[in-house]
PDB file of C-alpha atoms in Angstrom:
ATOM      1  CA  UNK H   1     109.506 -96.985 148.373  1.00 45.00           C
ATOM      2  CA  UNK H   2     112.549 -98.598 146.734  1.00 48.00           C
ATOM      3  CA  UNK H   3     115.895 -96.920 147.247  1.00 62.00           C
ATOM      4  CA  UNK H   4     116.790 -94.890 144.162  1.00 78.00           C
ATOM      5  CA  UNK H   5     120.422 -94.887 143.053  1.00 86.00           C
ATOM      6  CA  UNK H   6     121.852 -91.377 143.344  1.00 91.00           C
ATOM      7  CA  UNK H   7     123.064 -91.035 139.752  1.00 94.00           C
ATOM      8  CA  UNK H   8     123.389 -87.253 139.787  1.00 96.00           C
ATOM      9  CA  UNK H   9     125.221 -87.039 143.100  1.00 97.00           C
ATOM     10  CA  UNK H  10     127.698 -89.744 142.160  1.00 96.00           C
ATOM     11  CA  UNK H  11     128.060 -88.122 138.745  1.00 97.00           C
ATOM     12  CA  UNK H  12     128.902 -84.768 140.326  1.00 97.00           C
ATOM     13  CA  UNK H  13     131.585 -86.423 142.443  1.00 97.00           C
ATOM     14  CA  UNK H  14     133.010 -88.096 139.343  1.00 97.00           C
ATOM     15  CA  UNK H  15     132.989 -84.922 137.230  1.00 97.00           C
ATOM     16  CA  UNK H  16     134.668 -82.809 139.932  1.00 97.00           C
ATOM     17  CA  UNK H  17     137.288 -85.515 140.455  1.00 97.00           C
ATOM     18  CA  UNK H  18     137.964 -85.794 136.725  1.00 97.00           C
ATOM     19  CA  UNK H  19     138.297 -82.019 136.446  1.00 96.00           C
ATOM     20  CA  UNK H  20     140.970 -82.137 139.143  1.00 96.00           C
ATOM     21  CA  UNK H  21     142.794 -85.135 137.658  1.00 96.00           C
ATOM     22  CA  UNK H  22     142.784 -83.515 134.211  1.00 95.00           C
ATOM     23  CA  UNK H  23     144.067 -80.269 135.789  1.00 93.00           C
ATOM     24  CA  UNK H  24     141.486 -78.048 134.145  1.00 93.00           C
ATOM     25  CA  UNK H  25     142.748 -74.448 134.300  1.00 92.00           C
ATOM     26  CA  UNK H  26     140.868 -72.430 136.930  1.00 91.00           C
ATOM     27  CA  UNK H  27     140.765 -69.151 135.011  1.00 89.00           C
ATOM     28  CA  UNK H  28     138.002 -70.032 132.509  1.00 90.00           C
ATOM     29  CA  UNK H  29     135.750 -71.591 135.151  1.00 94.00           C
ATOM     30  CA  UNK H  30     136.238 -69.345 138.191  1.00 94.00           C
ATOM     31  CA  UNK H  31     133.484 -66.954 139.226  1.00 94.00           C
ATOM     32  CA  UNK H  32     134.773 -63.377 139.321  1.00 91.00           C
ATOM     33  CA  UNK H  33     132.357 -61.261 141.413  1.00 90.00           C
ATOM     34  CA  UNK H  34     133.262 -58.069 139.558  1.00 87.00           C
ATOM     35  CA  UNK H  35     131.735 -59.462 136.373  1.00 85.00           C
ATOM     36  CA  UNK H  36     128.370 -59.562 138.130  1.00 86.00           C
ATOM     37  CA  UNK H  37     128.517 -56.799 140.739  1.00 84.00           C
ATOM     38  CA  UNK H  38     130.909 -54.435 138.992  1.00 76.00           C
ATOM     39  CA  UNK H  39     133.648 -52.258 140.466  1.00 72.00           C
ATOM     40  CA  UNK H  40     134.545 -48.579 140.338  1.00 62.00           C
ATOM     41  CA  UNK H  41     136.294 -49.215 137.029  1.00 70.00           C
ATOM     42  CA  UNK H  42     134.045 -51.996 135.701  1.00 66.00           C
ATOM     43  CA  UNK H  43     130.302 -51.930 135.167  1.00 62.00           C
ATOM     44  CA  UNK H  44     128.261 -54.985 136.020  1.00 61.00           C
ATOM     45  CA  UNK H  45     126.621 -57.323 135.439  1.00 64.00           C
ATOM     46  CA  UNK H  46     128.425 -58.052 132.207  1.00 65.00           C
ATOM     47  CA  UNK H  47     126.300 -60.229 129.880  1.00 66.00           C
ATOM     48  CA  UNK H  48     129.297 -62.216 128.769  1.00 76.00           C
ATOM     49  CA  UNK H  49     130.111 -65.901 128.472  1.00 81.00           C
ATOM     50  CA  UNK H  50     132.822 -65.432 131.114  1.00 81.00           C
ATOM     51  CA  UNK H  51     130.207 -64.420 133.684  1.00 84.00           C
ATOM     52  CA  UNK H  52     127.818 -67.304 133.032  1.00 89.00           C
ATOM     53  CA  UNK H  53     130.563 -69.916 132.682  1.00 92.00           C
ATOM     54  CA  UNK H  54     132.042 -68.861 136.022  1.00 92.00           C
ATOM     55  CA  UNK H  55     128.697 -68.635 137.784  1.00 92.00           C
ATOM     56  CA  UNK H  56     127.936 -72.275 136.983  1.00 94.00           C
ATOM     57  CA  UNK H  57     131.385 -73.740 136.317  1.00 95.00           C
ATOM     58  CA  UNK H  58     133.270 -72.717 139.451  1.00 96.00           C
ATOM     59  CA  UNK H  59     132.029 -75.863 141.224  1.00 96.00           C
ATOM     60  CA  UNK H  60     134.283 -78.005 139.019  1.00 96.00           C
ATOM     61  CA  UNK H  61     137.574 -76.468 140.123  1.00 95.00           C
ATOM     62  CA  UNK H  62     139.353 -77.191 143.406  1.00 95.00           C
ATOM     63  CA  UNK H  63     142.568 -75.604 144.577  1.00 90.00           C
ATOM     64  CA  UNK H  64     144.318 -78.703 145.887  1.00 92.00           C
ATOM     65  CA  UNK H  65     143.756 -82.333 146.799  1.00 95.00           C
ATOM     66  CA  UNK H  66     142.648 -81.496 150.333  1.00 93.00           C
ATOM     67  CA  UNK H  67     140.025 -79.084 149.011  1.00 93.00           C
ATOM     68  CA  UNK H  68     138.714 -81.709 146.584  1.00 95.00           C
ATOM     69  CA  UNK H  69     138.688 -84.632 149.028  1.00 96.00           C
ATOM     70  CA  UNK H  70     136.937 -82.734 151.825  1.00 94.00           C
ATOM     71  CA  UNK H  71     134.255 -81.459 149.458  1.00 95.00           C
ATOM     72  CA  UNK H  72     133.664 -84.807 147.777  1.00 96.00           C
ATOM     73  CA  UNK H  73     133.473 -86.649 151.113  1.00 94.00           C
ATOM     74  CA  UNK H  74     130.823 -84.201 152.302  1.00 94.00           C
ATOM     75  CA  UNK H  75     128.913 -84.555 149.033  1.00 96.00           C
ATOM     76  CA  UNK H  76     129.076 -88.348 149.293  1.00 94.00           C
ATOM     77  CA  UNK H  77     127.935 -88.300 152.939  1.00 91.00           C
ATOM     78  CA  UNK H  78     124.936 -86.015 152.466  1.00 94.00           C
ATOM     79  CA  UNK H  79     124.039 -85.837 148.791  1.00 95.00           C
ATOM     80  CA  UNK H  80     122.636 -89.322 148.133  1.00 95.00           C
ATOM     81  CA  UNK H  81     119.861 -88.946 150.690  1.00 93.00           C
ATOM     82  CA  UNK H  82     118.907 -85.489 149.430  1.00 95.00           C
ATOM     83  CA  UNK H  83     118.794 -86.714 145.814  1.00 96.00           C
ATOM     84  CA  UNK H  84     116.522 -89.599 146.797  1.00 94.00           C
ATOM     85  CA  UNK H  85     114.203 -87.161 148.541  1.00 93.00           C
ATOM     86  CA  UNK H  86     113.988 -84.896 145.487  1.00 95.00           C
ATOM     87  CA  UNK H  87     114.557 -87.122 142.492  1.00 94.00           C
ATOM     88  CA  UNK H  88     117.542 -86.810 140.177  1.00 95.00           C
ATOM     89  CA  UNK H  89     116.476 -83.930 137.933  1.00 95.00           C
ATOM     90  CA  UNK H  90     115.226 -81.799 140.800  1.00 96.00           C
ATOM     91  CA  UNK H  91     118.383 -82.549 142.741  1.00 97.00           C
ATOM     92  CA  UNK H  92     120.529 -81.359 139.834  1.00 97.00           C
ATOM     93  CA  UNK H  93     118.512 -78.129 139.664  1.00 97.00           C
ATOM     94  CA  UNK H  94     118.815 -77.803 143.440  1.00 98.00           C
ATOM     95  CA  UNK H  95     122.602 -78.238 143.332  1.00 98.00           C
ATOM     96  CA  UNK H  96     123.007 -75.632 140.585  1.00 97.00           C
ATOM     97  CA  UNK H  97     120.789 -73.097 142.375  1.00 97.00           C
ATOM     98  CA  UNK H  98     122.719 -73.551 145.624  1.00 97.00           C
ATOM     99  CA  UNK H  99     125.989 -73.037 143.751  1.00 97.00           C
ATOM    100  CA  UNK H 100     124.696 -69.819 142.206  1.00 96.00           C
ATOM    101  CA  UNK H 101     123.350 -68.539 145.531  1.00 96.00           C
ATOM    102  CA  UNK H 102     126.655 -69.255 147.241  1.00 96.00           C
ATOM    103  CA  UNK H 103     128.632 -67.479 144.532  1.00 95.00           C
ATOM    104  CA  UNK H 104     126.401 -64.406 144.645  1.00 94.00           C
ATOM    105  CA  UNK H 105     126.526 -64.073 148.428  1.00 94.00           C
ATOM    106  CA  UNK H 106     130.301 -64.498 148.405  1.00 94.00           C
ATOM    107  CA  UNK H 107     130.579 -61.932 145.631  1.00 91.00           C
ATOM    108  CA  UNK H 108     128.385 -59.448 147.479  1.00 89.00           C
ATOM    109  CA  UNK H 109     130.615 -59.694 150.560  1.00 89.00           C
ATOM    110  CA  UNK H 110     133.999 -59.936 148.815  1.00 87.00           C
ATOM    111  CA  UNK H 111     136.500 -57.226 149.700  1.00 82.00           C
ATOM    112  CA  UNK H 112     138.265 -57.841 146.391  1.00 85.00           C
ATOM    113  CA  UNK H 113     135.690 -58.439 143.688  1.00 86.00           C
ATOM    114  CA  UNK H 114     138.358 -59.409 141.184  1.00 87.00           C
ATOM    115  CA  UNK H 115     139.368 -62.375 143.373  1.00 89.00           C
ATOM    116  CA  UNK H 116     138.168 -65.586 141.659  1.00 92.00           C
ATOM    117  CA  UNK H 117     135.938 -68.086 143.451  1.00 94.00           C
ATOM    118  CA  UNK H 118     136.360 -71.818 142.814  1.00 95.00           C
ATOM    119  CA  UNK H 119     135.074 -74.981 144.466  1.00 95.00           C
ATOM    120  CA  UNK H 120     131.796 -76.790 145.063  1.00 96.00           C
ATOM    121  CA  UNK H 121     131.559 -75.979 148.771  1.00 95.00           C
ATOM    122  CA  UNK H 122     128.740 -73.441 148.385  1.00 95.00           C
ATOM    123  CA  UNK H 123     126.554 -75.983 146.618  1.00 97.00           C
ATOM    124  CA  UNK H 124     127.591 -78.713 149.056  1.00 97.00           C
ATOM    125  CA  UNK H 125     126.593 -76.514 151.990  1.00 95.00           C
ATOM    126  CA  UNK H 126     123.180 -76.292 150.347  1.00 96.00           C
ATOM    127  CA  UNK H 127     123.068 -80.091 150.316  1.00 96.00           C
ATOM    128  CA  UNK H 128     124.084 -80.154 153.983  1.00 94.00           C
ATOM    129  CA  UNK H 129     121.373 -77.639 154.873  1.00 92.00           C
ATOM    130  CA  UNK H 130     118.768 -79.744 153.098  1.00 93.00           C
ATOM    131  CA  UNK H 131     119.995 -82.892 154.851  1.00 93.00           C
ATOM    132  CA  UNK H 132     119.750 -81.154 158.222  1.00 88.00           C
ATOM    133  CA  UNK H 133     116.073 -80.384 157.648  1.00 87.00           C
ATOM    134  CA  UNK H 134     115.235 -83.755 156.127  1.00 89.00           C
ATOM    135  CA  UNK H 135     117.089 -85.927 158.639  1.00 87.00           C
ATOM    136  CA  UNK H 136     117.535 -83.946 161.869  1.00 83.00           C
ATOM    137  CA  UNK H 137     117.823 -87.119 163.963  1.00 83.00           C
ATOM    138  CA  UNK H 138     120.318 -88.959 161.727  1.00 85.00           C
ATOM    139  CA  UNK H 139     123.770 -89.944 162.964  1.00 86.00           C
ATOM    140  CA  UNK H 140     127.032 -89.923 161.037  1.00 79.00           C
ATOM    141  CA  UNK H 141     129.942 -92.345 161.308  1.00 69.00           C
ATOM    142  CA  UNK H 142     131.018 -95.840 160.420  1.00 64.00           C
ATOM    143  CA  UNK H 143     130.318 -98.984 162.393  1.00 62.00           C
ATOM    144  CA  UNK H 144     132.217-100.006 164.395  1.00 65.00           C
ATOM    145  CA  UNK H 145     133.347 -96.596 165.517  1.00 65.00           C
ATOM    146  CA  UNK H 146     132.049 -93.358 167.022  1.00 73.00           C
ATOM    147  CA  UNK H 147     128.789 -91.981 165.681  1.00 76.00           C
ATOM    148  CA  UNK H 148     127.869 -88.299 165.875  1.00 83.00           C
ATOM    149  CA  UNK H 149     124.434 -86.678 165.430  1.00 84.00           C
ATOM    150  CA  UNK H 150     124.174 -85.065 162.000  1.00 83.00           C
ATOM    151  CA  UNK H 151     122.459 -82.062 163.549  1.00 84.00           C
ATOM    152  CA  UNK H 152     125.556 -81.467 165.702  1.00 87.00           C
ATOM    153  CA  UNK H 153     127.949 -81.663 162.745  1.00 87.00           C
ATOM    154  CA  UNK H 154     125.926 -79.678 160.210  1.00 89.00           C
ATOM    155  CA  UNK H 155     124.431 -77.258 162.733  1.00 87.00           C
ATOM    156  CA  UNK H 156     127.831 -76.579 164.277  1.00 89.00           C
ATOM    157  CA  UNK H 157     129.355 -75.967 160.850  1.00 90.00           C
ATOM    158  CA  UNK H 158     126.512 -73.568 160.006  1.00 89.00           C
ATOM    159  CA  UNK H 159     127.049 -71.571 163.206  1.00 89.00           C
ATOM    160  CA  UNK H 160     130.802 -71.441 162.538  1.00 91.00           C
ATOM    161  CA  UNK H 161     130.132 -70.105 159.038  1.00 90.00           C
ATOM    162  CA  UNK H 162     127.878 -67.372 160.391  1.00 88.00           C
ATOM    163  CA  UNK H 163     130.600 -66.310 162.835  1.00 89.00           C
ATOM    164  CA  UNK H 164     133.316 -66.366 160.168  1.00 89.00           C
ATOM    165  CA  UNK H 165     131.124 -64.319 157.831  1.00 88.00           C
ATOM    166  CA  UNK H 166     130.311 -61.720 160.471  1.00 87.00           C
ATOM    167  CA  UNK H 167     133.879 -61.582 161.798  1.00 87.00           C
ATOM    168  CA  UNK H 168     136.212 -62.345 158.866  1.00 85.00           C
ATOM    169  CA  UNK H 169     139.517 -63.894 159.974  1.00 85.00           C
ATOM    170  CA  UNK H 170     142.769 -61.984 159.598  1.00 83.00           C
ATOM    171  CA  UNK H 171     144.304 -62.086 156.091  1.00 80.00           C
ATOM    172  CA  UNK H 172     147.445 -63.846 157.320  1.00 77.00           C
ATOM    173  CA  UNK H 173     145.492 -66.874 158.555  1.00 79.00           C
ATOM    174  CA  UNK H 174     144.557 -69.854 156.415  1.00 77.00           C
ATOM    175  CA  UNK H 175     140.900 -69.316 157.306  1.00 83.00           C
ATOM    176  CA  UNK H 176     140.899 -66.064 155.345  1.00 82.00           C
ATOM    177  CA  UNK H 177     141.111 -68.009 152.080  1.00 84.00           C
ATOM    178  CA  UNK H 178     137.839 -69.876 152.741  1.00 89.00           C
ATOM    179  CA  UNK H 179     134.712 -68.595 150.969  1.00 90.00           C
ATOM    180  CA  UNK H 180     132.581 -68.312 154.102  1.00 92.00           C
ATOM    181  CA  UNK H 181     129.977 -66.191 152.311  1.00 92.00           C
ATOM    182  CA  UNK H 182     129.538 -68.885 149.671  1.00 94.00           C
ATOM    183  CA  UNK H 183     128.998 -71.466 152.396  1.00 94.00           C
ATOM    184  CA  UNK H 184     126.367 -69.328 154.094  1.00 93.00           C
ATOM    185  CA  UNK H 185     124.583 -68.507 150.836  1.00 93.00           C
ATOM    186  CA  UNK H 186     124.554 -72.185 149.907  1.00 95.00           C
ATOM    187  CA  UNK H 187     123.153 -73.163 153.299  1.00 93.00           C
ATOM    188  CA  UNK H 188     120.330 -70.618 153.028  1.00 92.00           C
ATOM    189  CA  UNK H 189     119.441 -71.633 149.477  1.00 94.00           C
ATOM    190  CA  UNK H 190     119.497 -75.322 150.332  1.00 94.00           C
ATOM    191  CA  UNK H 191     117.214 -74.923 153.315  1.00 90.00           C
ATOM    192  CA  UNK H 192     114.841 -72.612 151.450  1.00 90.00           C
ATOM    193  CA  UNK H 193     114.532 -74.897 148.414  1.00 93.00           C
ATOM    194  CA  UNK H 194     113.767 -78.093 150.332  1.00 89.00           C
ATOM    195  CA  UNK H 195     110.006 -77.471 150.679  1.00 87.00           C
ATOM    196  CA  UNK H 196     109.765 -76.606 146.972  1.00 90.00           C
ATOM    197  CA  UNK H 197     111.642 -79.536 145.445  1.00 93.00           C
ATOM    198  CA  UNK H 198     110.759 -82.596 147.506  1.00 90.00           C
ATOM    199  CA  UNK H 199     109.133 -85.541 145.763  1.00 88.00           C
ATOM    200  CA  UNK H 200     105.506 -86.235 146.537  1.00 83.00           C
ATOM    201  CA  UNK H 201     105.111 -88.618 149.439  1.00 78.00           C
ATOM    202  CA  UNK H 202     108.576 -88.104 150.918  1.00 77.00           C
ATOM    203  CA  UNK H 203     108.301 -87.968 154.722  1.00 71.00           C
ATOM    204  CA  UNK H 204     109.641 -84.703 156.105  1.00 70.00           C
ATOM    205  CA  UNK H 205     110.463 -83.248 159.476  1.00 67.00           C
ATOM    206  CA  UNK H 206     107.030 -81.697 160.108  1.00 64.00           C
ATOM    207  CA  UNK H 207     106.024 -79.470 157.187  1.00 68.00           C
ATOM    208  CA  UNK H 208     105.350 -76.390 159.304  1.00 69.00           C
ATOM    209  CA  UNK H 209     108.690 -76.645 161.110  1.00 71.00           C
ATOM    210  CA  UNK H 210     110.474 -77.296 157.823  1.00 72.00           C
ATOM    211  CA  UNK H 211     109.107 -74.112 156.248  1.00 74.00           C
ATOM    212  CA  UNK H 212     109.826 -72.099 159.395  1.00 79.00           C
ATOM    213  CA  UNK H 213     113.430 -73.301 159.509  1.00 75.00           C
ATOM    214  CA  UNK H 214     113.863 -72.517 155.807  1.00 76.00           C
ATOM    215  CA  UNK H 215     112.562 -68.972 156.276  1.00 79.00           C
ATOM    216  CA  UNK H 216     114.802 -68.494 159.301  1.00 78.00           C
ATOM    217  CA  UNK H 217     117.863 -69.525 157.260  1.00 78.00           C
ATOM    218  CA  UNK H 218     117.046 -67.001 154.533  1.00 77.00           C
ATOM    219  CA  UNK H 219     116.371 -64.191 157.016  1.00 78.00           C
ATOM    220  CA  UNK H 220     119.593 -64.961 158.870  1.00 77.00           C
ATOM    221  CA  UNK H 221     121.614 -64.812 155.668  1.00 82.00           C
ATOM    222  CA  UNK H 222     120.030 -61.530 154.613  1.00 81.00           C
ATOM    223  CA  UNK H 223     120.758 -60.095 158.062  1.00 83.00           C
ATOM    224  CA  UNK H 224     124.399 -61.183 157.901  1.00 80.00           C
ATOM    225  CA  UNK H 225     124.810 -59.680 154.432  1.00 79.00           C
ATOM    226  CA  UNK H 226     123.175 -56.448 155.598  1.00 81.00           C
ATOM    227  CA  UNK H 227     125.460 -56.186 158.630  1.00 81.00           C
ATOM    228  CA  UNK H 228     128.570 -56.887 156.559  1.00 77.00           C
ATOM    229  CA  UNK H 229     127.697 -54.344 153.869  1.00 70.00           C
ATOM    230  CA  UNK H 230     126.666 -51.475 156.167  1.00 64.00           C
TER     231      UNK H 230
END
């Protein structure tokens, strides 16, 4: 099968970069959990444009250059292969669904539901989760130079996210500003959607094991959310 150019993935990188360069204001695009989950003072979900724009648009906004560069590098490293495995339109749907799942999990766990969520990291974690299941034996790195198994990088990051979600870091640390719940929700959505969105004929990592791993990711996320909200 000929290698398909990853138009959607490269387009997402371009759009997020342009949004940062143009300094789009975060307020209109941020996802505010209270608009969906409500608070003591505010009923939810509110069927307003602000809710829907934030639920889908928060991926465009990044807090600083470091936030943008790290996210776009990860999307560049993992997204092309996932798009080729799904096809462009399915990959776009996949990316959006992972973004929504990440936002909702983060919102469900947020201590302050008025705190806005921005950034594409939830959706990108979905891409990473899909890549882990599709290419468990791949290696990352540039030649010449050190090369690291993708399963070590992505799997280690997943475990770290689970720990950070279960044991939130202290507010005074920089780690407290990271949307760990969004990462975990994105991972679970990405792994669960892989069996549903793959193109016909794409070789996968053993269909039975793929489905089992996807179910395990969803169950793990639900367990973490349950523990955190008890």
